Amino acid sequence: MKHVDSSENKLKSLSRKAAAWCIQHPMIAVSLYVALVSLFFLVFPGIDFLASGLFYSASAGFSAQDVAFLRDVRHLGPFLVRLIAIVCVAVLIIKLLVPGRPPLLPLRMPVFLLSTLILGPGVLVNLILKNNWGRPRPRSVEEFGGDLPFQPVWKITDSCDSNCSFVSGEASAGMWLVSIVFLVPVSWRKPALAFILPLCVILSVNRIAFGGHFLSDTLISWGLTLLLILAIHRLLYVNEPPLVSDIRLDEWFTVNGRRLQRTGRRSLRRIRRAARSVLGKISEN
């Protein structure tokens, strides 16, 4: 009994040390995660078939895609992403239009959220990986009723031309929502994670159930997106000095907002003068 307790204590101690190390070295930890997950699926590609096979039947295919509720769930992720992006853009535009007023939020927040969204789910996932790696989606491969051969992770092929399976865009967008956790007060971070992480899992599993992505597409997408978020967070918040500060952003938007106002006033005066000239000529005739 004492031996069992001792082993459990050692295991808990190792777990705490591993967690502490990951917190202290997050980028290295996530890089290792991506490497290990990639290696695992290269060595055991059959796990992808097992995971997708849970949602497939020879008679109905990937029938989850025919369930209205699950289709609505799929749209929840893009809706939240668009909503947050619109709010971020609005904060920046309002600061430009009303440069003399303090911004609605510290400007690094919308800059951080928009840059991670554009560079992560936008450029890295959709523009680079999905459009160039050529991995067919599960519903397109021979094992699940399609006519294309299965391709392992990270293998560049011509089996798919664009918007392919590797990696998952929805999984990336779901993981991108975690970027909000980096910006909320410390006391809110655990509740925010408790909401966002299950949502990320639900959105990602939903795509596997639809035959849209393999399990490996999802797990690797999570790691790559989180790695990019951590890199930009380091540039904007961790490094001293940061790549750009709230004060410098405020100054830039204030200066350019006032310049925009002056340009707008000059343009308005020119339009008024042109309108008076045209009206004068009409009245003379």
GROMACS .gro file of C-alpha atoms in nm:
model
  285
    1MET     CA    1   0.000   0.000   0.000
    2LYS     CA    2   0.281   0.239   0.089
    3HIS     CA    3   0.455   0.146  -0.236
    4VAL     CA    4   0.139   0.234  -0.435
    5ASP     CA    5   0.103   0.566  -0.251
    6SER     CA    6   0.468   0.645  -0.315
    7SER     CA    7   0.431   0.572  -0.687
    8GLU     CA    8   0.120   0.789  -0.707
    9ASN     CA    9   0.299   1.075  -0.531
   10LYS     CA   10   0.594   1.047  -0.769
   11LEU     CA   11   0.358   1.049  -1.067
   12LYS     CA   12   0.177   1.356  -0.937
   13SER     CA   13   0.508   1.528  -0.872
   14LEU     CA   14   0.628   1.453  -1.225
   15SER     CA   15   0.299   1.576  -1.368
   16ARG     CA   16   0.325   1.903  -1.174
   17LYS     CA   17   0.686   1.950  -1.286
   18ALA     CA   18   0.593   1.878  -1.648
   19ALA     CA   19   0.303   2.124  -1.633
   20ALA     CA   20   0.524   2.389  -1.474
   21TRP     CA   21   0.788   2.336  -1.745
   22CYS     CA   22   0.527   2.370  -2.019
   23ILE     CA   23   0.399   2.694  -1.866
   24GLN     CA   24   0.753   2.832  -1.846
   25HIS     CA   25   0.843   2.720  -2.201
   26PRO     CA   26   0.511   2.728  -2.391
   27MET     CA   27   0.651   2.763  -2.744
   28ILE     CA   28   0.891   2.473  -2.699
   29ALA     CA   29   0.614   2.262  -2.544
   30VAL     CA   30   0.373   2.329  -2.832
   31SER     CA   31   0.647   2.267  -3.090
   32LEU     CA   32   0.715   1.930  -2.927
   33TYR     CA   33   0.342   1.857  -2.930
   34VAL     CA   34   0.320   1.924  -3.306
   35ALA     CA   35   0.630   1.712  -3.373
   36LEU     CA   36   0.511   1.420  -3.159
   37VAL     CA   37   0.157   1.422  -3.296
   38SER     CA   38   0.291   1.436  -3.652
   39LEU     CA   39   0.529   1.147  -3.585
   40PHE     CA   40   0.254   0.944  -3.420
   41PHE     CA   41   0.022   0.970  -3.721
   42LEU     CA   42   0.306   0.902  -3.965
   43VAL     CA   43   0.386   0.581  -3.777
   44PHE     CA   44   0.022   0.486  -3.708
   45PRO     CA   45  -0.187   0.627  -3.998
   46GLY     CA   46  -0.458   0.373  -3.921
   47ILE     CA   47  -0.567   0.582  -3.622
   48ASP     CA   48  -0.712   0.831  -3.870
   49PHE     CA   49  -0.926   0.554  -4.020
   50LEU     CA   50  -1.040   0.440  -3.677
   51ALA     CA   51  -1.142   0.792  -3.571
   52SER     CA   52  -1.328   0.874  -3.894
   53GLY     CA   53  -1.478   0.525  -3.903
   54LEU     CA   54  -1.668   0.599  -3.582
   55PHE     CA   55  -1.889   0.836  -3.784
   56TYR     CA   56  -1.910   0.641  -4.111
   57SER     CA   57  -2.131   0.362  -4.234
   58ALA     CA   58  -2.120   0.197  -4.575
   59SER     CA   59  -2.492   0.256  -4.629
   60ALA     CA   60  -2.529   0.615  -4.506
   61GLY     CA   61  -2.175   0.751  -4.536
   62PHE     CA   62  -2.098   1.034  -4.295
   63SER     CA   63  -2.460   1.082  -4.197
   64ALA     CA   64  -2.389   1.344  -3.929
   65GLN     CA   65  -2.366   1.605  -4.205
   66ASP     CA   66  -2.739   1.555  -4.268
   67VAL     CA   67  -2.836   1.650  -3.912
   68ALA     CA   68  -2.965   2.010  -3.906
   69PHE     CA   69  -2.852   2.076  -3.548
   70LEU     CA   70  -2.495   1.966  -3.624
   71ARG     CA   71  -2.489   2.186  -3.936
   72ASP     CA   72  -2.591   2.479  -3.717
   73VAL     CA   73  -2.313   2.392  -3.473
   74ARG     CA   74  -2.064   2.408  -3.758
   75HIS     CA   75  -2.168   2.766  -3.833
   76LEU     CA   76  -2.126   2.873  -3.470
   77GLY     CA   77  -1.746   2.886  -3.492
   78PRO     CA   78  -1.727   3.108  -3.803
   79PHE     CA   79  -1.999   3.330  -3.655
   80LEU     CA   80  -1.800   3.389  -3.336
   81VAL     CA   81  -1.481   3.452  -3.535
   82ARG     CA   82  -1.654   3.706  -3.759
   83LEU     CA   83  -1.817   3.876  -3.461
   84ILE     CA   84  -1.485   3.920  -3.277
   85ALA     CA   85  -1.312   4.035  -3.597
   86ILE     CA   86  -1.584   4.294  -3.665
   87VAL     CA   87  -1.557   4.431  -3.310
   88CYS     CA   88  -1.176   4.456  -3.344
   89VAL     CA   89  -1.196   4.637  -3.678
   90ALA     CA   90  -1.466   4.868  -3.538
   91VAL     CA   91  -1.243   4.963  -3.243
   92LEU     CA   92  -0.960   5.061  -3.480
   93ILE     CA   93  -1.187   5.248  -3.722
   94ILE     CA   94  -1.356   5.443  -3.442
   95LYS     CA   95  -1.014   5.549  -3.313
   96LEU     CA   96  -0.925   5.672  -3.663
   97LEU     CA   97  -1.253   5.859  -3.704
   98VAL     CA   98  -1.246   6.009  -3.353
   99PRO     CA   99  -0.870   6.045  -3.293
  100GLY     CA  100  -0.903   6.286  -3.001
  101ARG     CA  101  -1.089   6.036  -2.783
  102PRO     CA  102  -0.928   5.747  -2.592
  103PRO     CA  103  -0.975   5.411  -2.771
  104LEU     CA  104  -1.254   5.182  -2.661
  105LEU     CA  105  -0.992   4.915  -2.580
  106PRO     CA  106  -0.614   4.918  -2.549
  107LEU     CA  107  -0.519   4.902  -2.916
  108ARG     CA  108  -0.282   4.610  -2.881
  109MET     CA  109  -0.585   4.391  -2.810
  110PRO     CA  110  -0.753   4.427  -3.152
  111VAL     CA  111  -0.412   4.427  -3.323
  112PHE     CA  112  -0.321   4.100  -3.146
  113LEU     CA  113  -0.653   3.936  -3.227
  114LEU     CA  114  -0.661   4.045  -3.591
  115SER     CA  115  -0.296   3.960  -3.659
  116THR     CA  116  -0.330   3.610  -3.511
  117LEU     CA  117  -0.653   3.553  -3.704
  118ILE     CA  118  -0.505   3.668  -4.035
  119LEU     CA  119  -0.170   3.491  -3.998
  120GLY     CA  120  -0.302   3.173  -3.830
  121PRO     CA  121  -0.634   3.045  -3.969
  122GLY     CA  122  -0.599   3.281  -4.268
  123VAL     CA  123  -0.248   3.259  -4.411
  124LEU     CA  124  -0.083   2.956  -4.247
  125VAL     CA  125  -0.379   2.718  -4.245
  126ASN     CA  126  -0.600   2.814  -4.539
  127LEU     CA  127  -0.365   2.988  -4.779
  128ILE     CA  128  -0.048   2.780  -4.732
  129LEU     CA  129  -0.133   2.435  -4.598
  130LYS     CA  130  -0.487   2.364  -4.722
  131ASN     CA  131  -0.417   2.497  -5.071
  132ASN     CA  132  -0.078   2.332  -5.127
  133TRP     CA  133  -0.052   2.000  -4.939
  134GLY     CA  134  -0.321   1.825  -5.141
  135ARG     CA  135  -0.452   1.582  -4.881
  136PRO     CA  136  -0.799   1.449  -4.974
  137ARG     CA  137  -1.075   1.474  -4.720
  138PRO     CA  138  -1.200   1.155  -4.551
  139ARG     CA  139  -1.522   1.149  -4.752
  140SER     CA  140  -1.312   1.159  -5.072
  141VAL     CA  141  -1.080   0.864  -5.001
  142GLU     CA  142  -1.142   0.509  -5.118
  143GLU     CA  143  -1.179   0.368  -4.766
  144PHE     CA  144  -1.487   0.587  -4.709
  145GLY     CA  145  -1.659   0.557  -5.044
  146GLY     CA  146  -1.455   0.810  -5.241
  147ASP     CA  147  -1.221   0.762  -5.535
  148LEU     CA  148  -0.894   0.913  -5.409
  149PRO     CA  149  -0.607   0.741  -5.227
  150PHE     CA  150  -0.545   0.816  -4.860
  151GLN     CA  151  -0.247   1.045  -4.797
  152PRO     CA  152  -0.053   1.072  -4.468
  153VAL     CA  153   0.011   1.396  -4.281
  154TRP     CA  154   0.269   1.643  -4.420
  155LYS     CA  155   0.292   1.464  -4.757
  156ILE     CA  156   0.254   1.708  -5.048
  157THR     CA  157   0.044   1.550  -5.324
  158ASP     CA  158  -0.169   1.653  -5.622
  159SER     CA  159  -0.470   1.449  -5.507
  160CYS     CA  160  -0.656   1.768  -5.411
  161ASP     CA  161  -0.623   2.107  -5.581
  162SER     CA  162  -0.739   2.354  -5.315
  163ASN     CA  163  -0.922   2.379  -4.981
  164CYS     CA  164  -0.799   2.032  -4.891
  165SER     CA  165  -0.806   1.833  -4.568
  166PHE     CA  166  -0.464   1.916  -4.420
  167VAL     CA  167  -0.500   2.097  -4.186
  168SER     CA  168  -0.845   2.175  -4.045
  169GLY     CA  169  -0.961   2.535  -4.085
  170GLU     CA  170  -1.246   2.495  -3.836
  171ALA     CA  171  -1.009   2.345  -3.577
  172SER     CA  172  -0.773   2.638  -3.633
  173ALA     CA  173  -1.054   2.890  -3.593
  174GLY     CA  174  -1.170   2.714  -3.277
  175MET     CA  175  -0.820   2.723  -3.130
  176TRP     CA  176  -0.787   3.089  -3.235
  177LEU     CA  177  -1.068   3.170  -2.991
  178VAL     CA  178  -0.820   3.078  -2.716
  179SER     CA  179  -0.632   3.399  -2.803
  180ILE     CA  180  -0.902   3.583  -2.607
  181VAL     CA  181  -0.780   3.409  -2.291
  182PHE     CA  182  -0.443   3.585  -2.325
  183LEU     CA  183  -0.617   3.923  -2.299
  184VAL     CA  184  -0.870   3.882  -2.018
  185PRO     CA  185  -0.780   3.947  -1.652
  186VAL     CA  186  -0.601   3.659  -1.479
  187SER     CA  187  -0.904   3.580  -1.260
  188TRP     CA  188  -1.116   3.527  -1.575
  189ARG     CA  189  -0.876   3.298  -1.760
  190LYS     CA  190  -0.984   2.965  -1.613
  191PRO     CA  191  -1.358   3.032  -1.672
  192ALA     CA  192  -1.278   3.153  -2.024
  193LEU     CA  193  -1.078   2.837  -2.096
  194ALA     CA  194  -1.355   2.624  -1.944
  195PHE     CA  195  -1.590   2.769  -2.207
  196ILE     CA  196  -1.361   2.803  -2.510
  197LEU     CA  197  -1.173   2.471  -2.501
  198PRO     CA  198  -1.486   2.247  -2.500
  199LEU     CA  199  -1.629   2.467  -2.776
  200CYS     CA  200  -1.308   2.419  -2.976
  201VAL     CA  201  -1.332   2.041  -2.930
  202ILE     CA  202  -1.700   2.034  -3.030
  203LEU     CA  203  -1.641   2.238  -3.346
  204SER     CA  204  -1.344   2.021  -3.442
  205VAL     CA  205  -1.511   1.683  -3.375
  206ASN     CA  206  -1.810   1.806  -3.571
  207ARG     CA  207  -1.591   1.834  -3.882
  208ILE     CA  208  -1.450   1.485  -3.828
  209ALA     CA  209  -1.807   1.355  -3.797
  210PHE     CA  210  -1.895   1.522  -4.129
  211GLY     CA  211  -1.605   1.349  -4.304
  212GLY     CA  212  -1.445   1.687  -4.364
  213HIS     CA  213  -1.120   1.625  -4.176
  214PHE     CA  214  -0.914   1.348  -4.024
  215LEU     CA  215  -0.828   1.346  -3.655
  216SER     CA  216  -0.466   1.426  -3.742
  217ASP     CA  217  -0.576   1.736  -3.938
  218THR     CA  218  -0.747   1.862  -3.625
  219LEU     CA  219  -0.475   1.788  -3.370
  220ILE     CA  220  -0.195   1.933  -3.583
  221SER     CA  221  -0.406   2.239  -3.667
  222TRP     CA  222  -0.456   2.308  -3.297
  223GLY     CA  223  -0.082   2.297  -3.233
  224LEU     CA  224   0.019   2.513  -3.530
  225THR     CA  225  -0.243   2.778  -3.451
  226LEU     CA  226  -0.152   2.790  -3.083
  227LEU     CA  227   0.218   2.814  -3.172
  228LEU     CA  228   0.152   3.117  -3.391
  229ILE     CA  229  -0.063   3.278  -3.121
  230LEU     CA  230   0.216   3.230  -2.867
  231ALA     CA  231   0.473   3.379  -3.106
  232ILE     CA  232   0.270   3.696  -3.169
  233HIS     CA  233   0.181   3.725  -2.801
  234ARG     CA  234   0.551   3.713  -2.720
  235LEU     CA  235   0.623   3.990  -2.971
  236LEU     CA  236   0.342   4.215  -2.849
  237TYR     CA  237   0.326   4.143  -2.476
  238VAL     CA  238   0.617   3.939  -2.341
  239ASN     CA  239   0.924   4.092  -2.503
  240GLU     CA  240   1.074   4.402  -2.345
  241PRO     CA  241   1.032   4.634  -2.517
  242PRO     CA  242   0.734   4.492  -2.707
  243LEU     CA  243   0.719   4.512  -3.084
  244VAL     CA  244   0.465   4.792  -3.042
  245SER     CA  245   0.304   4.941  -2.730
  246ASP     CA  246  -0.047   5.069  -2.662
  247ILE     CA  247   0.093   5.423  -2.641
  248ARG     CA  248   0.266   5.403  -2.979
  249LEU     CA  249  -0.045   5.255  -3.140
  250ASP     CA  250  -0.259   5.529  -2.984
  251GLU     CA  251  -0.022   5.794  -3.118
  252TRP     CA  252  -0.015   5.640  -3.466
  253PHE     CA  253  -0.394   5.619  -3.491
  254THR     CA  254  -0.432   5.970  -3.346
  255VAL     CA  255  -0.187   6.125  -3.594
  256ASN     CA  256  -0.330   5.942  -3.893
  257GLY     CA  257  -0.687   5.997  -3.776
  258ARG     CA  258  -0.631   6.372  -3.764
  259ARG     CA  259  -0.458   6.358  -4.102
  260LEU     CA  260  -0.761   6.171  -4.235
  261GLN     CA  261  -0.990   6.436  -4.088
  262ARG     CA  262  -0.791   6.718  -4.253
  263THR     CA  263  -0.798   6.534  -4.585
  264GLY     CA  264  -1.172   6.482  -4.549
  265ARG     CA  265  -1.234   6.850  -4.469
  266ARG     CA  266  -1.025   6.960  -4.768
  267SER     CA  267  -1.210   6.720  -4.994
  268LEU     CA  268  -1.545   6.841  -4.861
  269ARG     CA  269  -1.449   7.206  -4.925
  270ARG     CA  270  -1.349   7.120  -5.282
  271ILE     CA  271  -1.677   6.939  -5.338
  272ARG     CA  272  -1.871   7.238  -5.204
  273ARG     CA  273  -1.679   7.481  -5.427
  274ALA     CA  274  -1.734   7.258  -5.729
  275ALA     CA  275  -2.104   7.229  -5.645
  276ARG     CA  276  -2.139   7.609  -5.609
  277SER     CA  277  -1.961   7.657  -5.942
  278VAL     CA  278  -2.191   7.414  -6.117
  279LEU     CA  279  -2.502   7.567  -5.958
  280GLY     CA  280  -2.380   7.917  -6.053
  281LYS     CA  281  -2.338   7.820  -6.417
  282ILE     CA  282  -2.682   7.656  -6.418
  283SER     CA  283  -2.844   7.970  -6.272
  284GLU     CA  284  -2.669   8.194  -6.530
  285ASN     CA  285  -2.814   7.983  -6.808
   0.00000   0.00000   0.00000
